[in-house]
Every structure is written in structure tokens, then in C-alpha cells.
Tab-separated table of C-alpha atoms in Angstrom:
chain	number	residue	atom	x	y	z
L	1	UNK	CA	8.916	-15.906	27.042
L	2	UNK	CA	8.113	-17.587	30.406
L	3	UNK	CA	5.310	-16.161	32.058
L	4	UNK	CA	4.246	-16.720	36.152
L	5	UNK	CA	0.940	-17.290	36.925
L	6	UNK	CA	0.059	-14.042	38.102
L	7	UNK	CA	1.105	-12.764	34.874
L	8	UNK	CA	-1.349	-14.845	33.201
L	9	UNK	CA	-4.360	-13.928	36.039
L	10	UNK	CA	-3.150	-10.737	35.144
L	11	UNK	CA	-3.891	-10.616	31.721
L	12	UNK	CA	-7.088	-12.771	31.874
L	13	UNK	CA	-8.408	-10.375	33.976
L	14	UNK	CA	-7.457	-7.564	31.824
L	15	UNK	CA	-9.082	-9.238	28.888
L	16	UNK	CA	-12.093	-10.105	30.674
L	17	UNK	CA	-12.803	-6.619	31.972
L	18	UNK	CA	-12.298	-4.951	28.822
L	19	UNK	CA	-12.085	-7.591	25.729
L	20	UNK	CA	-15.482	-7.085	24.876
L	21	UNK	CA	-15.506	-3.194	25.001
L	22	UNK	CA	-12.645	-2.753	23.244
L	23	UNK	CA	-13.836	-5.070	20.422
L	24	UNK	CA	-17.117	-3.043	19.860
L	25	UNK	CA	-14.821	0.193	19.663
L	26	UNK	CA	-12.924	-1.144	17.170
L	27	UNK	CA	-15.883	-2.630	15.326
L	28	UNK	CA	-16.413	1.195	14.684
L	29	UNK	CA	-12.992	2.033	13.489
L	30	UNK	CA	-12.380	-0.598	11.230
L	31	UNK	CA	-14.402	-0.836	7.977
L	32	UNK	CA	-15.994	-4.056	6.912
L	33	UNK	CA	-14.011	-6.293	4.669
L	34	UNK	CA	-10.463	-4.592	5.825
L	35	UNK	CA	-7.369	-6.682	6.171
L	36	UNK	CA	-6.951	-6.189	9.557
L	37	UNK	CA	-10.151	-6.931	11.818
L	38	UNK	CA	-10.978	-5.390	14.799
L	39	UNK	CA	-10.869	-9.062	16.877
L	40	UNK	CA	-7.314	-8.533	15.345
L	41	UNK	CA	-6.579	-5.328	16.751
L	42	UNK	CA	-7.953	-6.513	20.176
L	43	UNK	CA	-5.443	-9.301	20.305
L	44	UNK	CA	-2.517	-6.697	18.945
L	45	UNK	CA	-3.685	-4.321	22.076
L	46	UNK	CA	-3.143	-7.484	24.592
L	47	UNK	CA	0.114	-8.407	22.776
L	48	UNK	CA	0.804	-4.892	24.138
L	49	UNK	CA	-0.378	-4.371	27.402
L	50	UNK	CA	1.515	-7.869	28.104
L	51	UNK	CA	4.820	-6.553	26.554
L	52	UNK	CA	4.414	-3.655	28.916
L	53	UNK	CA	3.071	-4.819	31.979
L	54	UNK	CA	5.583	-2.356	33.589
L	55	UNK	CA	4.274	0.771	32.497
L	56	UNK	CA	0.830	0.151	32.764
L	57	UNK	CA	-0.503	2.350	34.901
L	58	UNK	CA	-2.496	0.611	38.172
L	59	UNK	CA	-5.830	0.397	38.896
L	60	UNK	CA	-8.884	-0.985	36.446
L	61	UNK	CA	-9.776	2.917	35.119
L	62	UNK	CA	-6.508	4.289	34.136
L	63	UNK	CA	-5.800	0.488	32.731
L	64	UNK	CA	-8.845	0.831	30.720
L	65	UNK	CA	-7.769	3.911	29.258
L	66	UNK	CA	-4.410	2.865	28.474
L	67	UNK	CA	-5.739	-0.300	26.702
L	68	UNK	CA	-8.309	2.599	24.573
L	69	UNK	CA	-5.046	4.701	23.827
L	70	UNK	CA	-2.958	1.577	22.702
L	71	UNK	CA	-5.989	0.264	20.247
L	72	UNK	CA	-7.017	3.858	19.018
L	73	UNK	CA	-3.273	4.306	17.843
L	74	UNK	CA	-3.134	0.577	16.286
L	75	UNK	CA	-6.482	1.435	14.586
L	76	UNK	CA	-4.871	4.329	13.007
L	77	UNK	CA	-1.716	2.668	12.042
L	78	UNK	CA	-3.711	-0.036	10.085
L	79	UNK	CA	-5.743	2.747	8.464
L	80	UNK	CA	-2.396	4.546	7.191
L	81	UNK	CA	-1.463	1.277	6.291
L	82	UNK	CA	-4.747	0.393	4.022
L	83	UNK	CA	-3.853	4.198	2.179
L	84	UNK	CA	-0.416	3.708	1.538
L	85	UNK	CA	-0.806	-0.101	0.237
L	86	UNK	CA	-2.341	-0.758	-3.656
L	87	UNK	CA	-5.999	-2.243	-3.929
L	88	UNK	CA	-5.530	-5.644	-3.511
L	89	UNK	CA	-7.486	-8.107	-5.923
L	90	UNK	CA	-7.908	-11.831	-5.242
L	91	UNK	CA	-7.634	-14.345	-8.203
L	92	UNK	CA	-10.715	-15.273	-8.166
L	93	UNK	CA	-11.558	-11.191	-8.965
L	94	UNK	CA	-8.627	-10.971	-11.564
L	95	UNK	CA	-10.168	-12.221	-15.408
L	96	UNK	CA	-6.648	-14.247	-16.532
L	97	UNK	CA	-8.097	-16.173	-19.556
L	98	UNK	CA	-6.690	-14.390	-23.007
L	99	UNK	CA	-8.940	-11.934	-24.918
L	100	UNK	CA	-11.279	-13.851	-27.417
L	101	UNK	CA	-9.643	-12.066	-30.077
L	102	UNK	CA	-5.850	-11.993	-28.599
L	103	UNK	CA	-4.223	-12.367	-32.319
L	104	UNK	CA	-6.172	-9.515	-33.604
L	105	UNK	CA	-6.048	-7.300	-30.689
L	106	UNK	CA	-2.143	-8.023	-30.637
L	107	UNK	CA	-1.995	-6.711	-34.441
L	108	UNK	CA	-4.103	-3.877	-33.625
L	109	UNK	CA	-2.088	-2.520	-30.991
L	110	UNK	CA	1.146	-3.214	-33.055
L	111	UNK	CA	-0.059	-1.217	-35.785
L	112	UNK	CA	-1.322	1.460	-33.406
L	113	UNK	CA	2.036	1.873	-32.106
L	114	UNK	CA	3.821	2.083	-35.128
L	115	UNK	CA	1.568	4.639	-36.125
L	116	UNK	CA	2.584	6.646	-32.725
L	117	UNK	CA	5.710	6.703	-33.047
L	118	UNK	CA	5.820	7.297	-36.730
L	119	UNK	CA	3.926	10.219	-35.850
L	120	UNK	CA	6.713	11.441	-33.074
L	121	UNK	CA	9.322	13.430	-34.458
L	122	UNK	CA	12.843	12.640	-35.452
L	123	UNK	CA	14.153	14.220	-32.086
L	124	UNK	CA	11.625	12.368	-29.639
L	125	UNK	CA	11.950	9.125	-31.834
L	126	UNK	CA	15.739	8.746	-31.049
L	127	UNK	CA	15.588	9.276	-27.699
L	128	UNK	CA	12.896	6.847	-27.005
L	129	UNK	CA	14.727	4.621	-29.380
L	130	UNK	CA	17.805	5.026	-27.032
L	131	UNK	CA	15.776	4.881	-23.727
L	132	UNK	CA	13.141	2.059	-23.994
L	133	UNK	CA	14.509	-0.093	-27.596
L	134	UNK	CA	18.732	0.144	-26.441
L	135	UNK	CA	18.195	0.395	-22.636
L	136	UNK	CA	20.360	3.312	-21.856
L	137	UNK	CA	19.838	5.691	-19.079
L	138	UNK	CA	19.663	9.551	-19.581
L	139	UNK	CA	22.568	10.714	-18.999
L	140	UNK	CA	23.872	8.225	-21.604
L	141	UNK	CA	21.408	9.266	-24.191
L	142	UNK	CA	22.279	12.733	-23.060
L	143	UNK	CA	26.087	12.057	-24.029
L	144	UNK	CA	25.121	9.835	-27.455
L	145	UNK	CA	22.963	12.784	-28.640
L	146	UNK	CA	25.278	15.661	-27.140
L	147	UNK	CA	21.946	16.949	-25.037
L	148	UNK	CA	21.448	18.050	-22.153
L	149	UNK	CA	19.820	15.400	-19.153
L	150	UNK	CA	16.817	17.905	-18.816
L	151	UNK	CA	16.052	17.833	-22.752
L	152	UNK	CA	16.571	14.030	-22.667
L	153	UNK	CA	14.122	13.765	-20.140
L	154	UNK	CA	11.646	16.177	-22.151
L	155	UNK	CA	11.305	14.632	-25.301
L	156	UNK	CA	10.945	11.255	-23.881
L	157	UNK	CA	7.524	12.868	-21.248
L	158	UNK	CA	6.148	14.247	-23.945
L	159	UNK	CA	7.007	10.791	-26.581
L	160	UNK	CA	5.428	9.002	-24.095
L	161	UNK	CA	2.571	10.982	-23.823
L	162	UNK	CA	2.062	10.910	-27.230
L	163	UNK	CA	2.497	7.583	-27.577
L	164	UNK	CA	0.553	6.217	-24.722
L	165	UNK	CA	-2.536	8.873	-25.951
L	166	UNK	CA	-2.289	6.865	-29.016
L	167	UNK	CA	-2.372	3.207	-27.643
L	168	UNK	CA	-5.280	4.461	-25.477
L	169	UNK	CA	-7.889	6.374	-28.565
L	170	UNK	CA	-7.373	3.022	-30.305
């Protein structure tokens, strides 16, 4: 996008009169060591007002308070963002190398799940078997079985549970 030069006087100006105050507000809203920075947000709130040089209102006060309005609301959006989005964790955070004892802890765990499920009961065993060993969905363990969707869905919660409360005690 071509801009004229009074554009761009425009927007220096802009930036110069209210850069610096609108990066200390948003040094407030953002939290240290988010994704998204407040120098960040101050360039997203220029992106802006440039996009919309039209509706922005005249006159340096009302400007000033648009520009306030624009980087309030992208403050919030990148905090709903942050809440909605997992934890993330860098590689250097993230221990890859194998447990010292991978064999044994592999073993372990197999025998502790055979032991779960042993323990499940004929009912809950078949439908996990059909679920998670065969792959079928619930309404076609529902049909295999002749049960309804709902009880399908029961017995493999509560095998699960089990299960899962078994792999965890050890």
C-alpha cells in the first residue's frame, strides 16, 4: 500500500506524540515474559490507526484517546489469547533423554496394566477391548454388544478410570 507523504508526517507525528505513553501503559497490562510485548502492541495500535486514518477522530486529544481505546482492546485480546492457548514449554525446558531405567519402567507399567484391566470386569473389558484394542466407535460397539450408546459410553468412563487410577498408584 502506497502511502503520500502526509500520510507518513501523519503517522510520525502520531507516534511521536503518543509512542512513548502508550508503551508505558501497556508495560502495565502486559505481564513480563508474555508472548506478545507491549513494544508489540504499540506497533499493532499504529498498524491500526494507519489502517483507519479515516475514522480517526481530529485533533491531538480525542486522537490520543482513540489510540488508548485501540491498545486497551488489543491488550485484552492478547490476554484472552494467553488463557485460551496451552503453557508453552521451550526445548531447552522439556527433559527428552529416556528414563535411566526405561526397560524396567516399560515392564512395570506393562504389568501394571495388565493387572488393571484384569481387575475390570468382563462387561467393561469388552468394551474397552472394542474401543481402544479394535478401534471401533460407540455406536459400533453399541451394535456388536447389542447396548445401548449411553451404556457403551459408561463402562468405558468408568474402565478408564479404573485403569488410569491404576497406571497412576504404581
Amino acid at each position: 500500500m502506497a502511502t503520500s507523504p502526509d500520510i507518513e508526517a501523519h503517522m510520525r507525528e502520531l507516534h511521536l506524540a503518543n509512542g512513548g505513553a502508550l508503551l508505558h501503559y501497556l508495560r502495565r497490562l502486559t505481564p513480563p515474559g508474555s508472548s506478545c510485548t507491549a513494544e508489540d502492541l504499540v506497533q499493532e495500535t499504529m498498524v491500526r490507526a494507519w489502517r483507519n486514518l479515516d475514522q480517526m477522530p481530529s485533533g491531538p486529544e480525542p486522537q490520543r484517546r482513540w489510540l488508548f481505546k485501540v491498545a486497551r482492546r488489543l491488550a485484552i485480546d492478547a490476554y484472552r489469547k494467553r488463557q485460551t492457548r496451552p503453557v508453552e514449554v521451550g526445548l531447552a525446558e522439556a527433559d527428552l533423554s529416556p528414563p535411566v531405567n526405561a526397560a524396567a519402567e516399560t515392564a512395570i507399567a506393562s504389568l501394571t496394566l495388565r493387572r488393571a484391566v484384569g481387575e475390570l470386569g468382563p462387561a467393561q473389558r469388552s468394551v474397552l477391548l472394542e474401543l481402544y484394542v479394535k478401534g471401533h466407535s460407540a455406536g459400533e460397539v453399541a451394535d456388536r454388544l447389542g447396548l445401548p450408546v449411553g451404556t457403551v459410553k459408561s463402562r468405558a468412563h468408568y474402565g478408564v478410570r479404573h485403569v488410569r487410577r491404576a497406571l497412576m498408584s504404581g
